[in-house]
mmCIF file of N, CA and C in Angstrom:
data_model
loop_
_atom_site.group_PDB
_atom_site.id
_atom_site.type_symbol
_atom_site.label_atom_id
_atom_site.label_comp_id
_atom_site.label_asym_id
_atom_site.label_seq_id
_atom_site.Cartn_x
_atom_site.Cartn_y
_atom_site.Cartn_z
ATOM 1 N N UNK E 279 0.827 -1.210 0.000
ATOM 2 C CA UNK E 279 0.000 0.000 0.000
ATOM 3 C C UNK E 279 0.858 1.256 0.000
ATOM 4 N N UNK E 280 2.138 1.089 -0.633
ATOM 5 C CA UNK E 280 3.055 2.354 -0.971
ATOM 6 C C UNK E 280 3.120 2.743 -2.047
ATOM 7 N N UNK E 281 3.184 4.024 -2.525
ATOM 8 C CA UNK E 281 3.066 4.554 -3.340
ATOM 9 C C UNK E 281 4.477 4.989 -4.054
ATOM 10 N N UNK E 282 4.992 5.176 -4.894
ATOM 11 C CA UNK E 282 5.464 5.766 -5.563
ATOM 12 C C UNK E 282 5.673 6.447 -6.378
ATOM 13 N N UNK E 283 5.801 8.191 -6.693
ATOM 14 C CA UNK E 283 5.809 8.687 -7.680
ATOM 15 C C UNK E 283 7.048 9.211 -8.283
ATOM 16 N N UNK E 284 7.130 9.401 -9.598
ATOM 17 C CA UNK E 284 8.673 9.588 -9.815
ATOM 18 C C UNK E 284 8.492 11.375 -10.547
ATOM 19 N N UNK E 285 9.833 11.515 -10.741
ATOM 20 C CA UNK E 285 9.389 12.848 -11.551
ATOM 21 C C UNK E 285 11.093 13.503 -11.889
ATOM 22 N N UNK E 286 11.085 14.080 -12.978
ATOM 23 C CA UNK E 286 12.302 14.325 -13.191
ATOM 24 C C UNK E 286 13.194 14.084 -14.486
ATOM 25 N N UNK E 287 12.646 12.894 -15.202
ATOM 26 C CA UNK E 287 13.305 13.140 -16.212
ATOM 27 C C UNK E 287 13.037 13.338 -17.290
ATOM 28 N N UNK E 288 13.420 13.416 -18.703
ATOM 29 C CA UNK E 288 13.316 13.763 -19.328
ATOM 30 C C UNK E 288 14.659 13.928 -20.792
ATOM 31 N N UNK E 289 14.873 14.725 -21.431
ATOM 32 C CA UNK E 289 15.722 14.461 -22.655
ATOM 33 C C UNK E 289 16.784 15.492 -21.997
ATOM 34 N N UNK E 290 18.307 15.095 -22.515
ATOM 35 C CA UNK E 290 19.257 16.315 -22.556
ATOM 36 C C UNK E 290 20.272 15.891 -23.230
ATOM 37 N N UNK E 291 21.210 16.582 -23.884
ATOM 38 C CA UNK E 291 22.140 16.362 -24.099
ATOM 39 C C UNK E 291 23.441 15.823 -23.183
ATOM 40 N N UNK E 292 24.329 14.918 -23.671
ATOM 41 C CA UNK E 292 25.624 14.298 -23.360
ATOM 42 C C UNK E 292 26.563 15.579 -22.641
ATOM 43 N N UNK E 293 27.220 15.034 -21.585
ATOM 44 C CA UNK E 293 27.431 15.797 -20.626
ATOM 45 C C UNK E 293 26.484 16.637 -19.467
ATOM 46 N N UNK E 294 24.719 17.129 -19.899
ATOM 47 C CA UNK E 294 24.402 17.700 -19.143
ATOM 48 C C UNK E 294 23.825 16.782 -18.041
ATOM 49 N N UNK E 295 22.696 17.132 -17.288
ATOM 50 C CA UNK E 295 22.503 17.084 -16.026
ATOM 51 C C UNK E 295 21.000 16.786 -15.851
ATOM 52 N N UNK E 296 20.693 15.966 -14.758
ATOM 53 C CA UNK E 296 18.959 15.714 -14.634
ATOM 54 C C UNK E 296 18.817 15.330 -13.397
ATOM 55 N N UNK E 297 17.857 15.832 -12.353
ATOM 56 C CA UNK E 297 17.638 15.584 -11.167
ATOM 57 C C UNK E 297 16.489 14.952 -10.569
ATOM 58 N N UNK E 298 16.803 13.504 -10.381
ATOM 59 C CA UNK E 298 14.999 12.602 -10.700
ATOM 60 C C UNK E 298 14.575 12.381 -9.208
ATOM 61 N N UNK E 299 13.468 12.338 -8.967
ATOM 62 C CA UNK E 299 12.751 12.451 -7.403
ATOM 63 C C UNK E 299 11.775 11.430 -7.609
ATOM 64 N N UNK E 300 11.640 11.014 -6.729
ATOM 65 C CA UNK E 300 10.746 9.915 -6.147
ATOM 66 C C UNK E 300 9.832 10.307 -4.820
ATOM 67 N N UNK E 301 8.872 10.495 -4.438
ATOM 68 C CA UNK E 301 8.136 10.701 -3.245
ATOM 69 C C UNK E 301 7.170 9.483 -3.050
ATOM 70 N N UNK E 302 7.655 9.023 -2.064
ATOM 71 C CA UNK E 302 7.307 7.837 -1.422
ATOM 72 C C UNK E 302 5.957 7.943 -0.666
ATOM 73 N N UNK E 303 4.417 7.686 -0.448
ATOM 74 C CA UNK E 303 3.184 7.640 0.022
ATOM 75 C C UNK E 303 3.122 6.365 0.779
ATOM 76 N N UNK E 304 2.980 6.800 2.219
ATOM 77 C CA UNK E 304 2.251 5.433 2.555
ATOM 78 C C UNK E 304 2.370 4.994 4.358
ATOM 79 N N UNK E 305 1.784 4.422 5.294
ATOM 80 C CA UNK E 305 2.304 4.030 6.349
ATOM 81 C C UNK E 305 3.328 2.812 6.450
ATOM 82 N N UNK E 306 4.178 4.162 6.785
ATOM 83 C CA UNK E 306 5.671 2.979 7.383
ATOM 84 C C UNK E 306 6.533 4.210 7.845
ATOM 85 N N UNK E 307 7.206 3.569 9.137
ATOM 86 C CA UNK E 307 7.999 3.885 10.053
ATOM 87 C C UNK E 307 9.615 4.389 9.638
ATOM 88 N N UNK E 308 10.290 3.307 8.553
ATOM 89 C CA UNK E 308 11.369 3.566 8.009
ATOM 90 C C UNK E 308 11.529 2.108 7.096
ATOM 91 N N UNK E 309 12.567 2.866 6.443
ATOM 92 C CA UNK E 309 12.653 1.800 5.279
ATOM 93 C C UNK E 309 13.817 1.261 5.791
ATOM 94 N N UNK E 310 14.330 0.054 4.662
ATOM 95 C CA UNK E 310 15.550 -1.001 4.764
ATOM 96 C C UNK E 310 16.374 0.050 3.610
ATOM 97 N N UNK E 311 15.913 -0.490 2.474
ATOM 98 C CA UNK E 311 16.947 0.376 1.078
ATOM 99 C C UNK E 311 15.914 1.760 0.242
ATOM 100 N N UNK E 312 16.237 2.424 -0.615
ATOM 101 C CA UNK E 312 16.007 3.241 -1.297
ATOM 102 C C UNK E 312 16.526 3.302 -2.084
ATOM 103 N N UNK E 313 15.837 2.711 -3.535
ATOM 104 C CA UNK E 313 17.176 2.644 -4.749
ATOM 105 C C UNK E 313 16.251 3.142 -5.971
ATOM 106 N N UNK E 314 17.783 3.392 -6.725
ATOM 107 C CA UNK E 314 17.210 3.404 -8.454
ATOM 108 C C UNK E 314 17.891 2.645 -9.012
ATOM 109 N N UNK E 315 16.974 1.964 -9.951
ATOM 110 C CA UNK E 315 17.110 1.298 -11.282
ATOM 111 C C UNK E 315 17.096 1.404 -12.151
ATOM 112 N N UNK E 316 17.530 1.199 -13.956
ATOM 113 C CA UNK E 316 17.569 1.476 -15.065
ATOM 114 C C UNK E 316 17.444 0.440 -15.626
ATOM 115 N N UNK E 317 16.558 0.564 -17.112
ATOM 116 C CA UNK E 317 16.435 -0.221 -17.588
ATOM 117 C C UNK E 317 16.329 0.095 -19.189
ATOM 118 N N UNK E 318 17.250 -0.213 -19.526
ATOM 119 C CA UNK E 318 17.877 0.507 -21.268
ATOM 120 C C UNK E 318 17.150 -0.459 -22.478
ATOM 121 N N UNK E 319 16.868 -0.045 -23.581
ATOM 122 C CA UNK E 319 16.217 -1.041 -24.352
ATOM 123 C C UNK E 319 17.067 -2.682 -24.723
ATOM 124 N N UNK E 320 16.626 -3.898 -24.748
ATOM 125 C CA UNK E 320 17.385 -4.918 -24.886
ATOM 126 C C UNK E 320 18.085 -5.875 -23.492
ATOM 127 N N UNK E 321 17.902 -4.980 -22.394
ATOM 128 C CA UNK E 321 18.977 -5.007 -21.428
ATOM 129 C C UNK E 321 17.757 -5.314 -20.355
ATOM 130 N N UNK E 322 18.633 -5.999 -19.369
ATOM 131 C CA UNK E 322 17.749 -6.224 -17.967
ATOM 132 C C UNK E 322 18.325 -5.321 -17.041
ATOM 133 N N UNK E 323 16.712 -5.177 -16.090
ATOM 134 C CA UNK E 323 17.050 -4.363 -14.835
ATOM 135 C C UNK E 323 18.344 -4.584 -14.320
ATOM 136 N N UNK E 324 18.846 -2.908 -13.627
ATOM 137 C CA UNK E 324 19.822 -2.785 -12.980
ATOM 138 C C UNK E 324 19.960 -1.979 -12.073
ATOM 139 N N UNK E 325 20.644 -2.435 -11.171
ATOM 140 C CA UNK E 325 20.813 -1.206 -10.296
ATOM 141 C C UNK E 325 21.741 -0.270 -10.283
ATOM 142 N N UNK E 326 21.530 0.887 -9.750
ATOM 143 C CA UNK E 326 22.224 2.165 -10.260
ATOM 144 C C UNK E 326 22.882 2.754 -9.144
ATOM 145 N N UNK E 327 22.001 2.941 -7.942
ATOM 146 C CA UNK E 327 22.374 3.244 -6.637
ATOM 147 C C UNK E 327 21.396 3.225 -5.853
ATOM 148 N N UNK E 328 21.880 2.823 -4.816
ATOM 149 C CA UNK E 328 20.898 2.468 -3.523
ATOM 150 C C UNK E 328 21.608 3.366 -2.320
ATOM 151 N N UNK E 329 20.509 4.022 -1.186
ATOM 152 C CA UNK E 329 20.643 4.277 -0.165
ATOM 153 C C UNK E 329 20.374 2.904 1.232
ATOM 154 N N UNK E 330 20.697 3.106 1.945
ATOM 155 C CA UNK E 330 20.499 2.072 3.478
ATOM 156 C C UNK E 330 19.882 3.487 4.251
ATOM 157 N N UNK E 331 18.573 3.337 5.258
ATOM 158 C CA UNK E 331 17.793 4.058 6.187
ATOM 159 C C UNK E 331 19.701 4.210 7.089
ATOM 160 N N UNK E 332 20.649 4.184 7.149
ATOM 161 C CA UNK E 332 21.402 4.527 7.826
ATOM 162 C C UNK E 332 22.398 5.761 7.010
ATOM 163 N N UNK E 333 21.935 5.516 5.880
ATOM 164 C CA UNK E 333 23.035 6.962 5.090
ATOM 165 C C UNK E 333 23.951 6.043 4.124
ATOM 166 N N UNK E 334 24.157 4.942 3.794
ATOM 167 C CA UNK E 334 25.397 4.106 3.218
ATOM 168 C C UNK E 334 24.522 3.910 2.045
ATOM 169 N N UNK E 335 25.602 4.374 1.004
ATOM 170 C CA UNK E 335 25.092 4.747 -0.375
ATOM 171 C C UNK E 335 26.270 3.407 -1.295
ATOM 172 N N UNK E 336 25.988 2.659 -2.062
ATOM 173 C CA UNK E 336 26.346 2.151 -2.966
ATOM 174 C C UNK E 336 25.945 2.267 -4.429
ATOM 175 N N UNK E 337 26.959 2.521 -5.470
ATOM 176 C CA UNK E 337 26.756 2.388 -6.753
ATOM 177 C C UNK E 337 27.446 1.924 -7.699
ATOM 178 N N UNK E 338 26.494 1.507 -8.797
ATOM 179 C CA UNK E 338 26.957 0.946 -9.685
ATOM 180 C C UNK E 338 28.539 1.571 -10.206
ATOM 181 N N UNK E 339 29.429 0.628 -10.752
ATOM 182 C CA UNK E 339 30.446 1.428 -11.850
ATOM 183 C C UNK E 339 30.777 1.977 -12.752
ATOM 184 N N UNK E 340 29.661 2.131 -13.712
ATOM 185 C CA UNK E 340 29.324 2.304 -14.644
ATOM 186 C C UNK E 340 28.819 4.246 -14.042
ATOM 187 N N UNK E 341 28.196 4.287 -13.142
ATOM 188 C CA UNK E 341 27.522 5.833 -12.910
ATOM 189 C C UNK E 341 28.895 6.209 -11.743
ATOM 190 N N UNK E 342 29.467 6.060 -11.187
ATOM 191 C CA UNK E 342 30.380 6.767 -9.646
ATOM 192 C C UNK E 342 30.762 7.771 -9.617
ATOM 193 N N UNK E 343 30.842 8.359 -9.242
ATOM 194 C CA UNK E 343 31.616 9.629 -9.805
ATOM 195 C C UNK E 343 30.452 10.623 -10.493
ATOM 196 N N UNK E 344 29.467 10.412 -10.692
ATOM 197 C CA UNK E 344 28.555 11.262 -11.330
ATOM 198 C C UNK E 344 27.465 11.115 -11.102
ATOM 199 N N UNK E 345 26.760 10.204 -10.370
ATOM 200 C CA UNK E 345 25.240 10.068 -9.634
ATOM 201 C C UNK E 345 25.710 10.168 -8.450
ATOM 202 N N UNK E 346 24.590 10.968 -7.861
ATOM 203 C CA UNK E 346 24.672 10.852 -6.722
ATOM 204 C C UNK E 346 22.943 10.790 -5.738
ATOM 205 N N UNK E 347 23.431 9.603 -4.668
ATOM 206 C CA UNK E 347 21.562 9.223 -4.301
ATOM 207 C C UNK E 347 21.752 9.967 -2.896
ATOM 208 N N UNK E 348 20.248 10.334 -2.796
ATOM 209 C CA UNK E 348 19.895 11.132 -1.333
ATOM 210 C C UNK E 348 18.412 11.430 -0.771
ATOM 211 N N UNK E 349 18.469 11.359 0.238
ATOM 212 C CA UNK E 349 17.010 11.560 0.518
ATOM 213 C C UNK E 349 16.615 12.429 1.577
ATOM 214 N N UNK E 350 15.249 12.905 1.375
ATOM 215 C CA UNK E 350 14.641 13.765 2.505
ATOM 216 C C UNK E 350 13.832 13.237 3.291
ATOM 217 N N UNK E 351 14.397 12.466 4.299
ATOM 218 C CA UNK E 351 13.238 11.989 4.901
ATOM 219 C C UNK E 351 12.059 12.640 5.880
ATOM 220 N N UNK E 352 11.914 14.276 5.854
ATOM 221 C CA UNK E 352 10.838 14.764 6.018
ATOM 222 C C UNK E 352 9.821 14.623 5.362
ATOM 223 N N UNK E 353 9.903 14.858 3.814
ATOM 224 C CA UNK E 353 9.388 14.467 2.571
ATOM 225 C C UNK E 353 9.388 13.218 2.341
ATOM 226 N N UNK E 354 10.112 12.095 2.436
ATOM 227 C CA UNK E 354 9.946 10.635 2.248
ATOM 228 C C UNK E 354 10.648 10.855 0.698
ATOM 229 N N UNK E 355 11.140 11.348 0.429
ATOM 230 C CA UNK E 355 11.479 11.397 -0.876
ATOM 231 C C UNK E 355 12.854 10.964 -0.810
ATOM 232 N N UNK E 356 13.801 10.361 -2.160
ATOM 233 C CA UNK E 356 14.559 9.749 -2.711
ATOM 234 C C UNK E 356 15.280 10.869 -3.755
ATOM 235 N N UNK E 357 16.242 10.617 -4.332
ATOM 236 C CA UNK E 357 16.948 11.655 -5.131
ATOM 237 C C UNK E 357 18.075 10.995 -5.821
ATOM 238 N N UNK E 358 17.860 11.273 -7.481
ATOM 239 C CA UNK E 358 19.003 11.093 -8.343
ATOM 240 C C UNK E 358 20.129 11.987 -8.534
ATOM 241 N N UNK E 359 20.872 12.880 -8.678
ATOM 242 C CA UNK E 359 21.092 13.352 -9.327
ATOM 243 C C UNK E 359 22.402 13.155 -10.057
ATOM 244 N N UNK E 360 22.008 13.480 -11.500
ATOM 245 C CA UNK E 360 22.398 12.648 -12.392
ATOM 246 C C UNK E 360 23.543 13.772 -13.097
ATOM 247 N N UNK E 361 24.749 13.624 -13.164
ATOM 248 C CA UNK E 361 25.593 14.629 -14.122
ATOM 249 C C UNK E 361 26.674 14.355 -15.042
ATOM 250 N N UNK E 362 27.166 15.017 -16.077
ATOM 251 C CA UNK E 362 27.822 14.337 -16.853
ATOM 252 C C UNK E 362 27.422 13.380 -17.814
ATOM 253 N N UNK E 363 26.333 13.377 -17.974
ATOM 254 C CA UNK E 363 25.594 11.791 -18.433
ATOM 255 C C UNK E 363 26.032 11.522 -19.962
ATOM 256 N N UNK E 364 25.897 10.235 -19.976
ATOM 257 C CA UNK E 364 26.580 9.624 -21.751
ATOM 258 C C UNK E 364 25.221 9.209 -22.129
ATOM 259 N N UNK E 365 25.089 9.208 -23.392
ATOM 260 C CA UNK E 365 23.838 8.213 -24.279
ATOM 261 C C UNK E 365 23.929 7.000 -23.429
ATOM 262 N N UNK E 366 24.770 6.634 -23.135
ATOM 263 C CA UNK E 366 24.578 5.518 -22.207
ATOM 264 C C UNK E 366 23.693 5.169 -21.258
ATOM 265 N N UNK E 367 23.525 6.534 -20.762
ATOM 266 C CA UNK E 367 22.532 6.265 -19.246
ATOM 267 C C UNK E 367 21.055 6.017 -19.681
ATOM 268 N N UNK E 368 21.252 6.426 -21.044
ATOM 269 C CA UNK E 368 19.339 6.093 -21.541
ATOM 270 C C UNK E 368 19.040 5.168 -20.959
ATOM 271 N N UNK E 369 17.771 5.345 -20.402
ATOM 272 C CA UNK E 369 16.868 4.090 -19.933
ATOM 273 C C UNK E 369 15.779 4.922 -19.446
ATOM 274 N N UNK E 370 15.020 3.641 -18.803
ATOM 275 C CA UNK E 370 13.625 4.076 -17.933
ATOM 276 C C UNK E 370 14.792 3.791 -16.752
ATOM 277 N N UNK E 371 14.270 4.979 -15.712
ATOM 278 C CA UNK E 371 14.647 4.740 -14.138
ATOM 279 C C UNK E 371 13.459 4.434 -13.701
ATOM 280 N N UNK E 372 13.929 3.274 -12.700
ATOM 281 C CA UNK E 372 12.549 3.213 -11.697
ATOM 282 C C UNK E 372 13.507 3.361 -10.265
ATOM 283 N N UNK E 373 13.052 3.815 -9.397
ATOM 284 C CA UNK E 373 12.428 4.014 -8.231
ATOM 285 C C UNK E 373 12.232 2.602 -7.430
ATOM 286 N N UNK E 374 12.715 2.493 -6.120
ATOM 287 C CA UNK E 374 12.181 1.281 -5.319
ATOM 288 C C UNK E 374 12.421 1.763 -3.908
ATOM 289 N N UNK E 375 11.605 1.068 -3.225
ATOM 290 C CA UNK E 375 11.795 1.014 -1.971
ATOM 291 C C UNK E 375 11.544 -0.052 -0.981
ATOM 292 N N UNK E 376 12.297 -0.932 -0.384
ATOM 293 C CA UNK E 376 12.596 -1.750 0.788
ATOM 294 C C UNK E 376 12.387 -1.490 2.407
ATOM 295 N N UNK E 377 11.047 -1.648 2.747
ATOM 296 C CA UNK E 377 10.745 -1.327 3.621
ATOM 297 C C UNK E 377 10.849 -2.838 4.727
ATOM 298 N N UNK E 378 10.353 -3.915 3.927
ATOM 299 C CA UNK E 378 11.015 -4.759 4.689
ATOM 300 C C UNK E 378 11.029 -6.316 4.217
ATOM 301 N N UNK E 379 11.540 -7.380 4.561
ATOM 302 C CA UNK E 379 12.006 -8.367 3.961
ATOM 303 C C UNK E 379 10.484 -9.046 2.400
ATOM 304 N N UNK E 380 9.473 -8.608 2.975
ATOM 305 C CA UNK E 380 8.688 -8.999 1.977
ATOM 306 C C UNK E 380 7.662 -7.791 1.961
ATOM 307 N N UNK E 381 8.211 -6.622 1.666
ATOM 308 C CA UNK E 381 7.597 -4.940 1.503
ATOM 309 C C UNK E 381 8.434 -4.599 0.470
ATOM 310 N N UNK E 382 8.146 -4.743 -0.565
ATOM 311 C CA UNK E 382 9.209 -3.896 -1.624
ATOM 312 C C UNK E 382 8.238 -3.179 -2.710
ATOM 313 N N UNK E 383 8.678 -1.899 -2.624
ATOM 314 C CA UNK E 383 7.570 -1.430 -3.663
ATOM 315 C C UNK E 383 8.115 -0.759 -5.111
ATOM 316 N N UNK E 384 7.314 -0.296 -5.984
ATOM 317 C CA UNK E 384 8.083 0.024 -7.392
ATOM 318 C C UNK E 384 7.862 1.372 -7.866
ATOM 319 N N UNK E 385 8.130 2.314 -8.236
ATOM 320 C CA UNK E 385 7.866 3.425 -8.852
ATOM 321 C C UNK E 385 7.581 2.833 -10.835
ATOM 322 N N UNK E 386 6.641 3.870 -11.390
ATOM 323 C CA UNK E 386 6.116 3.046 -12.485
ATOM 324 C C UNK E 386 7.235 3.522 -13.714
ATOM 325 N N UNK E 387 8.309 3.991 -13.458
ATOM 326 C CA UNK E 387 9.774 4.484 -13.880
ATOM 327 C C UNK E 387 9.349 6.036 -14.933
ATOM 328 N N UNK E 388 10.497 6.360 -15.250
ATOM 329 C CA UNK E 388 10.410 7.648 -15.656
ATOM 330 C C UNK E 388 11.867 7.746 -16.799
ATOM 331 N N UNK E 389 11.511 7.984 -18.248
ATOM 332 C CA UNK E 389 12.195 8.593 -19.147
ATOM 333 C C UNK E 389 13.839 9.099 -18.573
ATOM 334 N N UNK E 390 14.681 8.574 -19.257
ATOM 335 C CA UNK E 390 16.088 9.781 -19.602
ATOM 336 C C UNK E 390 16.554 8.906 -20.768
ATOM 337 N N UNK E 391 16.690 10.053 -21.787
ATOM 338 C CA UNK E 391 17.191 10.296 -22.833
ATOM 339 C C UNK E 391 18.097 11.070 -23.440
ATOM 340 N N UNK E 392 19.687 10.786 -23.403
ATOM 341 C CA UNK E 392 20.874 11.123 -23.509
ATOM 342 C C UNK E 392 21.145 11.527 -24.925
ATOM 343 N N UNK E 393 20.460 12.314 -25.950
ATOM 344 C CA UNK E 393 20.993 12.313 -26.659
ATOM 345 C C UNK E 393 21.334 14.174 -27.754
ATOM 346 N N UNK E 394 21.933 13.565 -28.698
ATOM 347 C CA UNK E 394 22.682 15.179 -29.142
ATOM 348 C C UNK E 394 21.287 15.226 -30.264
#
């Protein structure tokens, strides 16, 4: 019964910048993870970067150095932000959240499109 909405992306050119949000709806106390995923045409889900309800951020190798995940947990909200980006990063992002061993919910993903 969690909600997810996403919001944020959209088209830009190689090298620029996109800042994708997620606002999380719903009763619960705190979560386990907070992540984003991508999912490029041809290719299976992946993960991109995840937060831990303690602050410990992991990411993929492919993004380091240039995503960066964060959240407001006044707002319940989640945060991409995305810089430097290659045609590469095209995909749908989705949005997830781990609230607990069998609570996992999905955002219905959201557009980025890397191109010149």
């Amino acid at each position: 019964q969690v909600q997810l909405v996403e919001s944020g992306g959209g088209l830009v050119q190689p090298g620029g910048s996109l800042r994708l949000s997620c606002a999380v709806s719903g009763s619960f106390f705190r979560f386990n993870t907070m992540g984003w995923y991508r999912q490029a045409p041809g290719k299976q889900r992946e993960p991109v970067a995840v937060i831990t309800n303690g602050g410990t951020t992991n990411y993929a190798d492919s993004v380091k150095g240039r995503f960066t995940i964060s959240t407001d947990n006044a707002k319940n909200t989640v945060y991409l932000q995305m810089n430097s980006l290659k045609p590469e990063d095209t995909a749908v992002y989705y949005c997830k959240v781990v609230i607990s061993v069998n609570q996992n919910y999905w955002g219905q993903g959201t557009q980025v499109t890397v191109s010149s």
